[in-house]
Coordinates of C-alpha atoms and ligand atoms in Angstrom, one line a residue:
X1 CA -37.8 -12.9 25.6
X2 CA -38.3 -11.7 22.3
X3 CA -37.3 -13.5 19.1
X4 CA -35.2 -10.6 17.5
X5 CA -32.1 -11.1 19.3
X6 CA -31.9 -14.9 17.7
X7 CA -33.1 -13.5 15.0
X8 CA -30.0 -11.4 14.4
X9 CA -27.7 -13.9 16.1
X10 CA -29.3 -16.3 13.2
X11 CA -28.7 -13.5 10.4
X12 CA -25.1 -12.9 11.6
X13 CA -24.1 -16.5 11.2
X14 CA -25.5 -16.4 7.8
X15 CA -23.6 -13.6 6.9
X16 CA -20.3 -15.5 8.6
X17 CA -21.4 -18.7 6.2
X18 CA -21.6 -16.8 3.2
X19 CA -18.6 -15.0 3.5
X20 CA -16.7 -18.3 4.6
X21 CA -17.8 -20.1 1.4
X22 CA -17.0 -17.0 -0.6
X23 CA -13.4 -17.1 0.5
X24 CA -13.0 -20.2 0.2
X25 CA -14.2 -20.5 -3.5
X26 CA -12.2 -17.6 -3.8
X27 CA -9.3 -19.3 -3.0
X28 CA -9.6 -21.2 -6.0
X29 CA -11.0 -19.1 -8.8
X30 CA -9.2 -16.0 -8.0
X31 CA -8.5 -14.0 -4.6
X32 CA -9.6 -11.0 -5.8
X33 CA -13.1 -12.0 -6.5
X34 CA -13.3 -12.7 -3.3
X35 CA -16.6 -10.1 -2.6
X36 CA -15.6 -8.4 0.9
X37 CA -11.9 -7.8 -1.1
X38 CA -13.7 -6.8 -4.3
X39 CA -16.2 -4.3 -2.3
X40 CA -13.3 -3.0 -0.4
X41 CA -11.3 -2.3 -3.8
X42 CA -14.0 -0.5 -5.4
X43 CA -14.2 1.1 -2.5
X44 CA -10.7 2.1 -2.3
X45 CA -11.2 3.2 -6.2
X46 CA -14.1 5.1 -5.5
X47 CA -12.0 7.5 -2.3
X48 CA -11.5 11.0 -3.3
X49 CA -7.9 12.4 -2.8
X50 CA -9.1 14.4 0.4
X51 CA -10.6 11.0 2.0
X52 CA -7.4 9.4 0.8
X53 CA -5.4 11.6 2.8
X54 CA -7.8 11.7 5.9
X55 CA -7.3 8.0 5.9
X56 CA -3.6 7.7 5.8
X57 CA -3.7 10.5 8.3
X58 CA -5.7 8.8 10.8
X59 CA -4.6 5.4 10.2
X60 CA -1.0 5.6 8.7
X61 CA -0.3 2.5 6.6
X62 CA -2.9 0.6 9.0
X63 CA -5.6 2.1 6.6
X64 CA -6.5 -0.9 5.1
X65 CA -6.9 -2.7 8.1
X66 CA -9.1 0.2 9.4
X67 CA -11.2 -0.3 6.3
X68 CA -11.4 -4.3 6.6
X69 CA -12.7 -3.3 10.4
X70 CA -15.0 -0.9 9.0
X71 CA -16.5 -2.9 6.5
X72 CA -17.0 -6.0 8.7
X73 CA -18.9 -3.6 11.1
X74 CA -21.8 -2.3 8.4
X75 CA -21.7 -6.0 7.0
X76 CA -22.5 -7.3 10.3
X77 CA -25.3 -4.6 10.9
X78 CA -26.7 -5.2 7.4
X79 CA -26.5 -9.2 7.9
X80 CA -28.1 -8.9 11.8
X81 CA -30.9 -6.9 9.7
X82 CA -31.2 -9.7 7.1
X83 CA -32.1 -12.1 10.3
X84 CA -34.5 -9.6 11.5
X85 CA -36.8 -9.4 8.2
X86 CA -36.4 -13.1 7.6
X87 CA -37.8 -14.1 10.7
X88 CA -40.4 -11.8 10.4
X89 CA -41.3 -12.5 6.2
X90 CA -38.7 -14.7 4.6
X91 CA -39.1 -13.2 1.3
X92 CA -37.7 -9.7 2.6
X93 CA -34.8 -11.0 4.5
X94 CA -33.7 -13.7 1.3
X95 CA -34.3 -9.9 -0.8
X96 CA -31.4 -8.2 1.3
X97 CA -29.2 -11.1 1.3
X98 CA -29.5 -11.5 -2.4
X99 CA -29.2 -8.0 -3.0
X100 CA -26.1 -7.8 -1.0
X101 CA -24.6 -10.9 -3.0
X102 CA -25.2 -8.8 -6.2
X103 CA -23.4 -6.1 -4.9
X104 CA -20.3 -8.6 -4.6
X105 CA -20.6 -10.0 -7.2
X106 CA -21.2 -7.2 -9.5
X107 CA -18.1 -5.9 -7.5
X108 CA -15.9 -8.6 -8.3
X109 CA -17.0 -9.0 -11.9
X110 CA -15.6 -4.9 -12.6
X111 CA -12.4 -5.6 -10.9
X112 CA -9.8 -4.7 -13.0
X113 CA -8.1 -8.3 -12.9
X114 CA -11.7 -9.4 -13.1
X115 CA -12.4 -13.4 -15.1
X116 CA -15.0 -14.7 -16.5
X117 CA -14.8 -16.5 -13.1
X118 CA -15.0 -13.7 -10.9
X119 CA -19.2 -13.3 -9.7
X120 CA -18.9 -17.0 -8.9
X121 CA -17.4 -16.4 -5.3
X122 CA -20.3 -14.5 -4.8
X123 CA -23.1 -16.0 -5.6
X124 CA -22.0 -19.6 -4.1
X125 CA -21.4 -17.6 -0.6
X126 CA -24.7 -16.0 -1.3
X127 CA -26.4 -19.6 -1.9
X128 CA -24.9 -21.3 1.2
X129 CA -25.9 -17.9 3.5
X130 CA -29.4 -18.5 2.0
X131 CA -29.8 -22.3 3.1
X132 CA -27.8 -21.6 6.2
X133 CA -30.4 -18.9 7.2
X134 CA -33.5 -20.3 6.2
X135 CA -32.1 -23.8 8.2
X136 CA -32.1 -21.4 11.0
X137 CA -34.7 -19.2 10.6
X138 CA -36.9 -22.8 10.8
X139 CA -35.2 -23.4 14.1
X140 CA -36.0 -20.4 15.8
X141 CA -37.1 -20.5 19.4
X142 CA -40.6 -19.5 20.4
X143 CA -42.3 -19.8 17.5
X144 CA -45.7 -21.5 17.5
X145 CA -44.6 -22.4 21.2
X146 CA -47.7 -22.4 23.9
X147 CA -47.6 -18.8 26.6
X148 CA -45.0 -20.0 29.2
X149 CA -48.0 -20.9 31.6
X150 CA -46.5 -24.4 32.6
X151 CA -43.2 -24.6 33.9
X152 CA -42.6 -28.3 31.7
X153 CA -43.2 -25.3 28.8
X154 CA -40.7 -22.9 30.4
X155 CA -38.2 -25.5 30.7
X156 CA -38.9 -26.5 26.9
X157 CA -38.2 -23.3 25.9
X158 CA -35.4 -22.1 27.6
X159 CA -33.1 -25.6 26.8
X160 CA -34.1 -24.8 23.1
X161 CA -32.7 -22.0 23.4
X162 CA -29.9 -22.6 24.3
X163 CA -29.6 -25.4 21.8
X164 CA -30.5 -22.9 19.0
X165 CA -27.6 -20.3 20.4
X166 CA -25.0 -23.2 20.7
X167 CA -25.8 -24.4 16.7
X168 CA -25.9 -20.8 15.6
X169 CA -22.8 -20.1 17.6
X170 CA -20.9 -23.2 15.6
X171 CA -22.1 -22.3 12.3
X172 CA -20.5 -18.1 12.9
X173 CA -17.7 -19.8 13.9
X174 CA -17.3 -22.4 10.9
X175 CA -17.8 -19.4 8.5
X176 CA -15.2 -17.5 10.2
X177 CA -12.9 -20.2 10.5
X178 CA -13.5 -20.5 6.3
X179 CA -12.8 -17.0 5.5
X180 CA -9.6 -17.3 7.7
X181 CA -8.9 -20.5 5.8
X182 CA -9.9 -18.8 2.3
X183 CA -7.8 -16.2 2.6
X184 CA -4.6 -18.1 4.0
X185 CA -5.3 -21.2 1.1
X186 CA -5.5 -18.8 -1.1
X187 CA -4.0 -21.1 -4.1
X188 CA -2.1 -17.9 -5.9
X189 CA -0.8 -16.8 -2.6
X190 CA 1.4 -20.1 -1.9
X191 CA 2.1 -21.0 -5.6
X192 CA 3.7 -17.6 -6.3
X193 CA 5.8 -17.5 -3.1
X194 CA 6.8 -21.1 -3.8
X195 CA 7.9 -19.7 -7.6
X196 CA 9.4 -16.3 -5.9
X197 CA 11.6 -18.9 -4.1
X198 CA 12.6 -20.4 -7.0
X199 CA 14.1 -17.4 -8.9
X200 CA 17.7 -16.9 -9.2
X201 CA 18.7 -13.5 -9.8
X202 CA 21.0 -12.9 -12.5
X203 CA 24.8 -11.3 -11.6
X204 CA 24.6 -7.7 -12.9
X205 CA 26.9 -4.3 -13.4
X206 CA 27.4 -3.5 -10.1
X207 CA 25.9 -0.5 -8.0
X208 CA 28.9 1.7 -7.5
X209 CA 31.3 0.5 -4.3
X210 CA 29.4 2.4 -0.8
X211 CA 31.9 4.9 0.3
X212 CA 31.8 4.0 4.6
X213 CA 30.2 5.6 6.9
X214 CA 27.1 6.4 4.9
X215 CA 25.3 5.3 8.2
X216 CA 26.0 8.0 11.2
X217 CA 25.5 5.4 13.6
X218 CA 23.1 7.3 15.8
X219 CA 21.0 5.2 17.5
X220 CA 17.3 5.9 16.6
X221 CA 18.2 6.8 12.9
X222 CA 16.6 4.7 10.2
X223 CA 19.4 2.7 8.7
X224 CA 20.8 3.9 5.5
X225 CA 19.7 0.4 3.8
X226 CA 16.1 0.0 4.9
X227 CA 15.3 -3.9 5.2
X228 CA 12.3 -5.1 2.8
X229 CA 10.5 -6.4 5.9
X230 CA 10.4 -2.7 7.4
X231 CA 10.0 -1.0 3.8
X232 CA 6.9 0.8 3.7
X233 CA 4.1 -0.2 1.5
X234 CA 1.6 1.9 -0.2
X235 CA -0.5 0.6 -2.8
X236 CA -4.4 0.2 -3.9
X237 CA -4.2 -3.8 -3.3
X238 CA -6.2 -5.0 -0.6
X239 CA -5.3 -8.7 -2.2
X240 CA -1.9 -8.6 -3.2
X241 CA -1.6 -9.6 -7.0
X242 CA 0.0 -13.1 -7.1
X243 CA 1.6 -12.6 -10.9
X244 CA 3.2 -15.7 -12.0
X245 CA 6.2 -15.0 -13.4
X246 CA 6.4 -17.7 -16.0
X247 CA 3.3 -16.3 -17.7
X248 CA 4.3 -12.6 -17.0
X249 CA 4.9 -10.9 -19.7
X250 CA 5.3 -6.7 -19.9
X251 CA 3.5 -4.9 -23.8
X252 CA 5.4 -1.8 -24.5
X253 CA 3.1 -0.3 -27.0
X254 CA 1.1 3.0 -28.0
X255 CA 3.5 6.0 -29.6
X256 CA 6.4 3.5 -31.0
X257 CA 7.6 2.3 -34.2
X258 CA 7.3 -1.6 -33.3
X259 CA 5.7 -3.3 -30.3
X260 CA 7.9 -5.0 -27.7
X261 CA 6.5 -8.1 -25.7
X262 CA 8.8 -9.0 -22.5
X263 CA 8.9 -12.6 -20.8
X264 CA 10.5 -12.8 -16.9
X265 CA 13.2 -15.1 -18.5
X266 CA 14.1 -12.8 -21.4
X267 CA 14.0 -9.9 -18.8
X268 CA 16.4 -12.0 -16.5
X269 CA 18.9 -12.9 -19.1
X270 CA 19.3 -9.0 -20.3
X271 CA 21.6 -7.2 -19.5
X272 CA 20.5 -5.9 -15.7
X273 CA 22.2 -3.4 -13.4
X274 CA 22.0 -2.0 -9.8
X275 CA 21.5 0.8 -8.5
X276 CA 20.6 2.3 -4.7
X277 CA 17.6 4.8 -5.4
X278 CA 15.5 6.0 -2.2
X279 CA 11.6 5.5 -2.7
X280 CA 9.4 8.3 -1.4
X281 CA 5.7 8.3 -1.1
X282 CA 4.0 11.5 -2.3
X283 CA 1.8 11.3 0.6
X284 CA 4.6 11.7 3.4
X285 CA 4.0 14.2 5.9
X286 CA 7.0 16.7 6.7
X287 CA 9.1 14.1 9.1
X288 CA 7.0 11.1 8.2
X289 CA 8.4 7.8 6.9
X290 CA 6.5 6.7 3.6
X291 CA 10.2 6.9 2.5
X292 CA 12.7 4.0 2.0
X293 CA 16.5 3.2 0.2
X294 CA 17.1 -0.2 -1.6
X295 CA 19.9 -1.6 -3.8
X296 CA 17.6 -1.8 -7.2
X297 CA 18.4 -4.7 -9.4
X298 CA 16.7 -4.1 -13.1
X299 CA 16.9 -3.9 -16.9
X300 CA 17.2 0.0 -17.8
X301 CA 13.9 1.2 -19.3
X302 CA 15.8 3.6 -21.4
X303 CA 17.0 0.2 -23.3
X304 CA 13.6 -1.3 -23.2
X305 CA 12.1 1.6 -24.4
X306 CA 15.2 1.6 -27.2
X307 CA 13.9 -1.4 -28.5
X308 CA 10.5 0.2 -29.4
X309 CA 11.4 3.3 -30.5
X310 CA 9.0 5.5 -29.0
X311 CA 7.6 8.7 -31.2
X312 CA 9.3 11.9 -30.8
X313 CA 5.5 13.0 -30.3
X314 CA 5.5 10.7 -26.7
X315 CA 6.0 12.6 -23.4
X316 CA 4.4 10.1 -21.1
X317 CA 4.8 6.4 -20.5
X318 CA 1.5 5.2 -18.7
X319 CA 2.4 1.8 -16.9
X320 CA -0.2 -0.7 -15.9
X321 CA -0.2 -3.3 -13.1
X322 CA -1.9 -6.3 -12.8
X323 CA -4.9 -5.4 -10.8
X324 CA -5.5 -1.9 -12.9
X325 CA -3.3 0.4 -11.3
X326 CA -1.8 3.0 -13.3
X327 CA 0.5 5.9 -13.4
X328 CA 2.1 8.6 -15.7
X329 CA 6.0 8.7 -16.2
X330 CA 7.4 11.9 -18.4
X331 CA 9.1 9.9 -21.1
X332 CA 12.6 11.8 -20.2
X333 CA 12.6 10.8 -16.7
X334 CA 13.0 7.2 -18.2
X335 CA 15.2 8.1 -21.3
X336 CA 17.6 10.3 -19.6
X337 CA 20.6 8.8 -18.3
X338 CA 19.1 8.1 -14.4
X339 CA 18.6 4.8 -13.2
X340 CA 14.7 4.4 -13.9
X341 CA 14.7 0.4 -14.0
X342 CA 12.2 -2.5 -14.6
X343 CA 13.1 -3.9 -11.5
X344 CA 13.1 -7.3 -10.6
X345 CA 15.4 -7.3 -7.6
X346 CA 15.5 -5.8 -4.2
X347 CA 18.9 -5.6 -1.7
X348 CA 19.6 -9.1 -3.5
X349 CA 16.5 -10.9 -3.1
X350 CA 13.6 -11.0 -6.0
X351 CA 11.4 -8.4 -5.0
X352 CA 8.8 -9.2 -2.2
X353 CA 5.6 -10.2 -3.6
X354 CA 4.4 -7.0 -1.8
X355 CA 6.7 -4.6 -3.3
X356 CA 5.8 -6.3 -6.8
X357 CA 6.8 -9.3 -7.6
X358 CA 7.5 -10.2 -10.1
X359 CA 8.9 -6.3 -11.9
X360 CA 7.9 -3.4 -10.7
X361 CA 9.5 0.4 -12.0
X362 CA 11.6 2.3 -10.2
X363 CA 12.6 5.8 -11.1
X364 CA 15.0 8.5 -9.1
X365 CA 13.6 11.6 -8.3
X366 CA 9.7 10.6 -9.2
X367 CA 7.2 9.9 -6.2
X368 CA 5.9 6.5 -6.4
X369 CA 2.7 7.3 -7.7
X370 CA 3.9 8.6 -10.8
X371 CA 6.4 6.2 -11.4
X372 CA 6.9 2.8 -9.0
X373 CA 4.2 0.7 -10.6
X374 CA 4.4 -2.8 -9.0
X375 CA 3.2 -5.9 -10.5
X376 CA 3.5 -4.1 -13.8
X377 CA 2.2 -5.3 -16.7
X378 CA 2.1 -2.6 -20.3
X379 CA 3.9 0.3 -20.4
X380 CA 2.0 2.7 -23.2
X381 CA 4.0 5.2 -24.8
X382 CA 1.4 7.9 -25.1
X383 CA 0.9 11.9 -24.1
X384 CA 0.0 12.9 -21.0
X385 CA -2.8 15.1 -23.1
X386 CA -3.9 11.8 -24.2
X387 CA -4.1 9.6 -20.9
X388 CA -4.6 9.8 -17.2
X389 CA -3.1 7.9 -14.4
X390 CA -5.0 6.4 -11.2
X391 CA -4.2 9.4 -9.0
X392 CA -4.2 12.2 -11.4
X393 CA -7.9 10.7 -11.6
X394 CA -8.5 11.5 -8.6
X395 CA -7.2 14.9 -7.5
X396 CA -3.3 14.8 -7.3
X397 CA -0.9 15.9 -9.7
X398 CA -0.3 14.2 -12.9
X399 CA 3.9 14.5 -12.5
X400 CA 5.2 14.5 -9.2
X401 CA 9.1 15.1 -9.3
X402 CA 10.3 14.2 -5.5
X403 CA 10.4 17.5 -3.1
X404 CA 13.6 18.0 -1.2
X405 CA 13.2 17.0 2.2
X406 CA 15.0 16.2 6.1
X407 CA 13.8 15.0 8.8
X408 CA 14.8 14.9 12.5
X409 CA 15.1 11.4 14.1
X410 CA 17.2 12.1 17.3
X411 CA 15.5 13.5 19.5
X412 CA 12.0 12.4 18.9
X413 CA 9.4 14.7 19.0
X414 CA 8.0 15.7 22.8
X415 CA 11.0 13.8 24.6
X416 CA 13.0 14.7 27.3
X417 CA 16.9 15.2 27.6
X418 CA 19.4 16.6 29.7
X419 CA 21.5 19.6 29.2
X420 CA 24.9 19.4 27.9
X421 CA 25.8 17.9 24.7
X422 CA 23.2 16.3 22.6
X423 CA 23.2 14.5 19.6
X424 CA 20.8 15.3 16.9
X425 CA 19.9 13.6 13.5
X426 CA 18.2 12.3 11.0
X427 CA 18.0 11.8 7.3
X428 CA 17.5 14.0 4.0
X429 CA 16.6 13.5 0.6
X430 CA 16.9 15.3 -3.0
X431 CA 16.6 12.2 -5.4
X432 CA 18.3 13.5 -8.8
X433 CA 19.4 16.5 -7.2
X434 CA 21.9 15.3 -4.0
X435 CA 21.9 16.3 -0.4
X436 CA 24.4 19.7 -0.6
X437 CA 24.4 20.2 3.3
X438 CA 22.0 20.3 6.3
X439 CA 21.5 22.5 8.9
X440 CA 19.8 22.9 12.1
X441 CA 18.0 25.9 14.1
X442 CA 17.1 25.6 17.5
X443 CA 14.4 28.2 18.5
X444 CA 14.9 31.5 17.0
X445 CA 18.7 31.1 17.2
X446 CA 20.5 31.3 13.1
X447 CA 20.9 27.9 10.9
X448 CA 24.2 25.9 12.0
X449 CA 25.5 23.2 9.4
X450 CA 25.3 19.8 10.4
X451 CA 27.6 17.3 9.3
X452 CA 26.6 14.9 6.7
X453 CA 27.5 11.3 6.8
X454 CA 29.2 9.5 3.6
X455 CA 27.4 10.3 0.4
X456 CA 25.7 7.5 -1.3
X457 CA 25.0 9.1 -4.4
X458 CA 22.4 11.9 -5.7
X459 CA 19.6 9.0 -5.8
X460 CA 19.8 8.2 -1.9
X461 CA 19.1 9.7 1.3
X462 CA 21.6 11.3 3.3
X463 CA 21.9 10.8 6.6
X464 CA 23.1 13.8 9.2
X465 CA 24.4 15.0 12.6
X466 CA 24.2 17.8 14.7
X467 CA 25.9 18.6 18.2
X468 CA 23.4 20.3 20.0
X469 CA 24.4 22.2 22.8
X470 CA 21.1 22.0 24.7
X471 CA 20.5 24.1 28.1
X472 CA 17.5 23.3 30.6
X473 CA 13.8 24.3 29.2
X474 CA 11.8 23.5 26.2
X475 CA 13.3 23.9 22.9
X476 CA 12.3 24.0 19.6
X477 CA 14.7 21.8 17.0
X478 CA 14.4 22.5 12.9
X479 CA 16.1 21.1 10.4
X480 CA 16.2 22.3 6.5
X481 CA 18.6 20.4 3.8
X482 CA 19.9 21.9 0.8
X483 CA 20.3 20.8 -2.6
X484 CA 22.3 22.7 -5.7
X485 CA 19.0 24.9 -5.9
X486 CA 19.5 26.1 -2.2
X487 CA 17.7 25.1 0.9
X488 CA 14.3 23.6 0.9
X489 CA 11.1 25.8 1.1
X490 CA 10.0 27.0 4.6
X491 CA 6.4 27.3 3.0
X492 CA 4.0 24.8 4.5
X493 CA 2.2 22.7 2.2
X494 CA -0.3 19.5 1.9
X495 CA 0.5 16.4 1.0
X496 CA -2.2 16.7 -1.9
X497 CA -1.8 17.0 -4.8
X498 CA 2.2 17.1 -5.3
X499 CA 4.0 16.2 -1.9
X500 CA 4.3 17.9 1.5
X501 CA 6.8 21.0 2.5
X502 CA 7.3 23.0 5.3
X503 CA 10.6 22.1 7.9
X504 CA 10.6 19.6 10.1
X505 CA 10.1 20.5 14.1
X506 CA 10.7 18.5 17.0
X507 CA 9.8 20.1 20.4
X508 CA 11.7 18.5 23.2
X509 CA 12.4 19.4 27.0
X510 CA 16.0 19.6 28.3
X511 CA 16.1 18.8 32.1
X512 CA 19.3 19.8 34.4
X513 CA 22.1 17.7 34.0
Ligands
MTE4 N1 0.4 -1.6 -8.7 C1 0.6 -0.6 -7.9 N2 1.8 0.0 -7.9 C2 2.1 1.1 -7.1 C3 1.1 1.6 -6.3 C4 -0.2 1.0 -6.3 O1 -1.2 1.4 -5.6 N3 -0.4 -0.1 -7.1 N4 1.4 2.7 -5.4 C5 2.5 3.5 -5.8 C6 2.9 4.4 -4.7 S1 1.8 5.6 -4.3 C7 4.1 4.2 -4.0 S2 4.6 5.4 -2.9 C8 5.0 3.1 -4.3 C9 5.3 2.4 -3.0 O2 6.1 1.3 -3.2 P1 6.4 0.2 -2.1 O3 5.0 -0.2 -1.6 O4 7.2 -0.9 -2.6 O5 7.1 1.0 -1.0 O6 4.4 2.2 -5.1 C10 3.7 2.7 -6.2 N5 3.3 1.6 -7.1
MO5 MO1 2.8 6.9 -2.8

């Protein structure tokens, strides 16, 4: 047998060591210098719009996990490979491992939330893998053993073997088992939770009293108040920034007579309000559900932004978060008299460390790329000829007011009912704007109004139902909402670079009653 196979079963446990050890010293300098997180960021940086959109396509909000799969593949090629060349000259196969050490490190070191700190992940992991494969490497079977003439030889051979599988099998293991426990010891990750747990929201001005019956009660139709555990999450973060609020503190600078400098407690003892506001991501396909509605608890940024005194030259706030992100705001949009808020609360809990904890922005009637930043740190009071935000970067639009949009829930798409009366319904949006009325087409037949459940105000979806009539075959449902501007466009367009249009259409089959 040859020696290649160990060789790359040697390489791969390596790999598993240096990773291990990477994570784990990541846990305590910082998580995002962890290398395979700091690769997969740049990577994530480095995606074009149109590979953006391919992704979230293909793997919905499960891209990241398709990229952590993707990247453990090629890393496990590359360190097999590393095995190979080391068992055949040491000095290539210690070149590739320290050349893809640099890479992580280097990685980590241009993070955006980057420390001095940050390489040191790296090259410990890349140390260890190098001690842990040359101790290998030594112990590979077959070398400088006699032909298998004897059978006392054969015997040799074939128990070392399985000695050297078994030790290399324990080592892959042990670095998996310390990248599991790197990531899940991460010490940010427990302290900040521990801290979120801590905070007491402040009592506030009131959202306005909910009118009832803002949910239709159709079963199958998102509720009106979505949960944070099911809200969906769209962000650049493959480690989720772990911002310690008692060291947080937001810069409002740039185009404004006098700098402002938040803390979390000066933030929390301002006067705060509430308000319902429906999030929508840019990137939601016609009938998709990168869309969610929240009770918003949060200091005006129109008072925030007061306190500066921003430049009547200013028509773009560029907010910053934590780990680098940024995005452009049109200074009205947070002036006017809508609820854009430096939010710290979410339906009465402090926001979810994933939805950006500690404050994050919210602003009605903006996408969230252009507006939502999480974990946000400086808000810069500047021109949008002057500055450009993350995904204007990179191909999409630099404003993105929210499109008006419905969506068909009841039936789903390709199901089966029977004929007689059916219930159909769903939900529609038109932040800043309000839901004016829904209505329905099946096939070619003429729009029929639907009736529209309670209205929760212009900065929330509505939800909607239709009594459908349906007779045996296959039909073809539609459904187009209206705001004071008329109905929604008909004309089919992309996600990229300003938000989806087009109706939604559900096909479904009506059997015999
Ligand atoms: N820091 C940071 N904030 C961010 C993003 C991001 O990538 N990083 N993505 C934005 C986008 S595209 C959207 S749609 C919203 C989503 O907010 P959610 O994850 O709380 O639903 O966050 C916005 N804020
Ligand atoms: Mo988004």
């Amino acid at each position: 047998m040859p020696r290649t196979p160990f060789a790359a079963f040697a390489g791969l446990a390596a790999g598993a060591v240096t990773l291990g050890v990477a994570a784990l010293t990541a846990a305590v300098v910082s998580a995002s210098a962890d290398p395979l997180l700091a690769v997969g960021a740049t990577f994530v940086d480095a995606t074009p719009a149109w590979l953006k959109d391919l992704a979230i396509a293909a793997f919905g909000t499960a891209d990241k996990l398709a990229l952590t799969v993707g990247s453990v593949v090629v890393l496990a090629g590359l360190a097999a490979l590393a095995g190979v060349l080391a068992a055949r000259r040491w000095g290539l196969g210690a070149a590739l491992v320290v050349l893809l050490g640099a890479v992580g490190a280097l990685a980590a070191a241009s993070r955006p939330d980057a420390g001095l700190l940050a390489p040191v992940p790296s090259l410990v992991g890349t140390l260890a893998g190098l001690l842990v494969l040359r101790w290998l490497v030594d112990r590979l079977p077959g070398r400088a053993r006699p032909s298998s003439t004897a059978g006392p030889a054969d015997a040799a051979g074939r128990a070392d073997r399985r000695t050297f599988l078994r030790l290399t099998g324990a080592v892959a293991v042990g670095g998996a088992l310390a990248v599991v426990a790197g990531r899940t010891l991460g010490a940010g990750r427990r302290v900040v939770e521990a801290v979120r747990d801590a905070v007491r929201l402040p009592a506030a001005t009131r959202a306005a009293p909910l009118p009832a019956g803002v949910d239709s009660g159709v079963p199958g139709v998102d509720p009106w108040v979505t949960r944070n555990s099911t809200f969906y999450r769209i962000d650049t973060a493959l480690t989720v920034p772990r911002v310690d609020p008692t060291t947080w503190s937001l810069r409002v600078h740039g185009l404004v007579e006098r700098e402002v400098t938040l803390t979390f407690d000066e933030l929390l003892s301002s006067e705060l309000v509430e308000a319902w506001v429906t999030l929508a991501c840019v990137s939601n396909e016609v009938g998709g559900d990168l869309v969610g509605n929240a009770r918003w608890l949060g200091l005006p940024l129109r008072e925030l932004l007061e306190r500066a005194g921003p430049s009547p030259d200013a028509d773009m706030v560029l907010s910053t978060s934590a780990d680098g992100f940024t995005a452009s705001t049109p200074i009205e949009a947070l002036t006017d008299d809508r609820d854009a808020l430096l939010a710290v609360g979410m339906n009465g809990e402090p926001l979810p460390v994933e939805h950006g904890f500690p404050v994050r922005m919210v602003v009605p009637g903006l996408y969230g790329y252009v507006s939502a930043t999480k974990w946000v740190v400086d808000l810069e009071v500047t021109r949008f000829a002057d500055a450009e935000a993350y995904w204007t970067v990179r191909g999409w639009s630099e404003r993105g007011p929210v499109k008006t949009q419905s969506r068909i829930e009841v039936p789903r798409h390709a199901s089966q009912v029977t004929a007689g009366r059916v219930v159909v319904a769903g939900t529609a949006w038109a932040q800043q704007r309000g839901v004016e009325g829904v209505e329905v087409r099946v096939d070619d037949g003429p729009w029929r109004p639907a009736t529209l459940a309670a209205d929760g105000g212009i900065d929330s979806w509505r939800q909607w139902t239709y009594a459908w009539d349906a007779t045996p075959g296959t039909h073809e449902l539609r459904v187009r909402a209206s705001d004071p501007d008329g109905p929604q466009t008909a004309d089919v367009a992309r996600v990229v670079p300003d938000g989806a249009t087009g109706h939604h259409t559900v096909r479904v089959s009506v059997t015999d009653a």
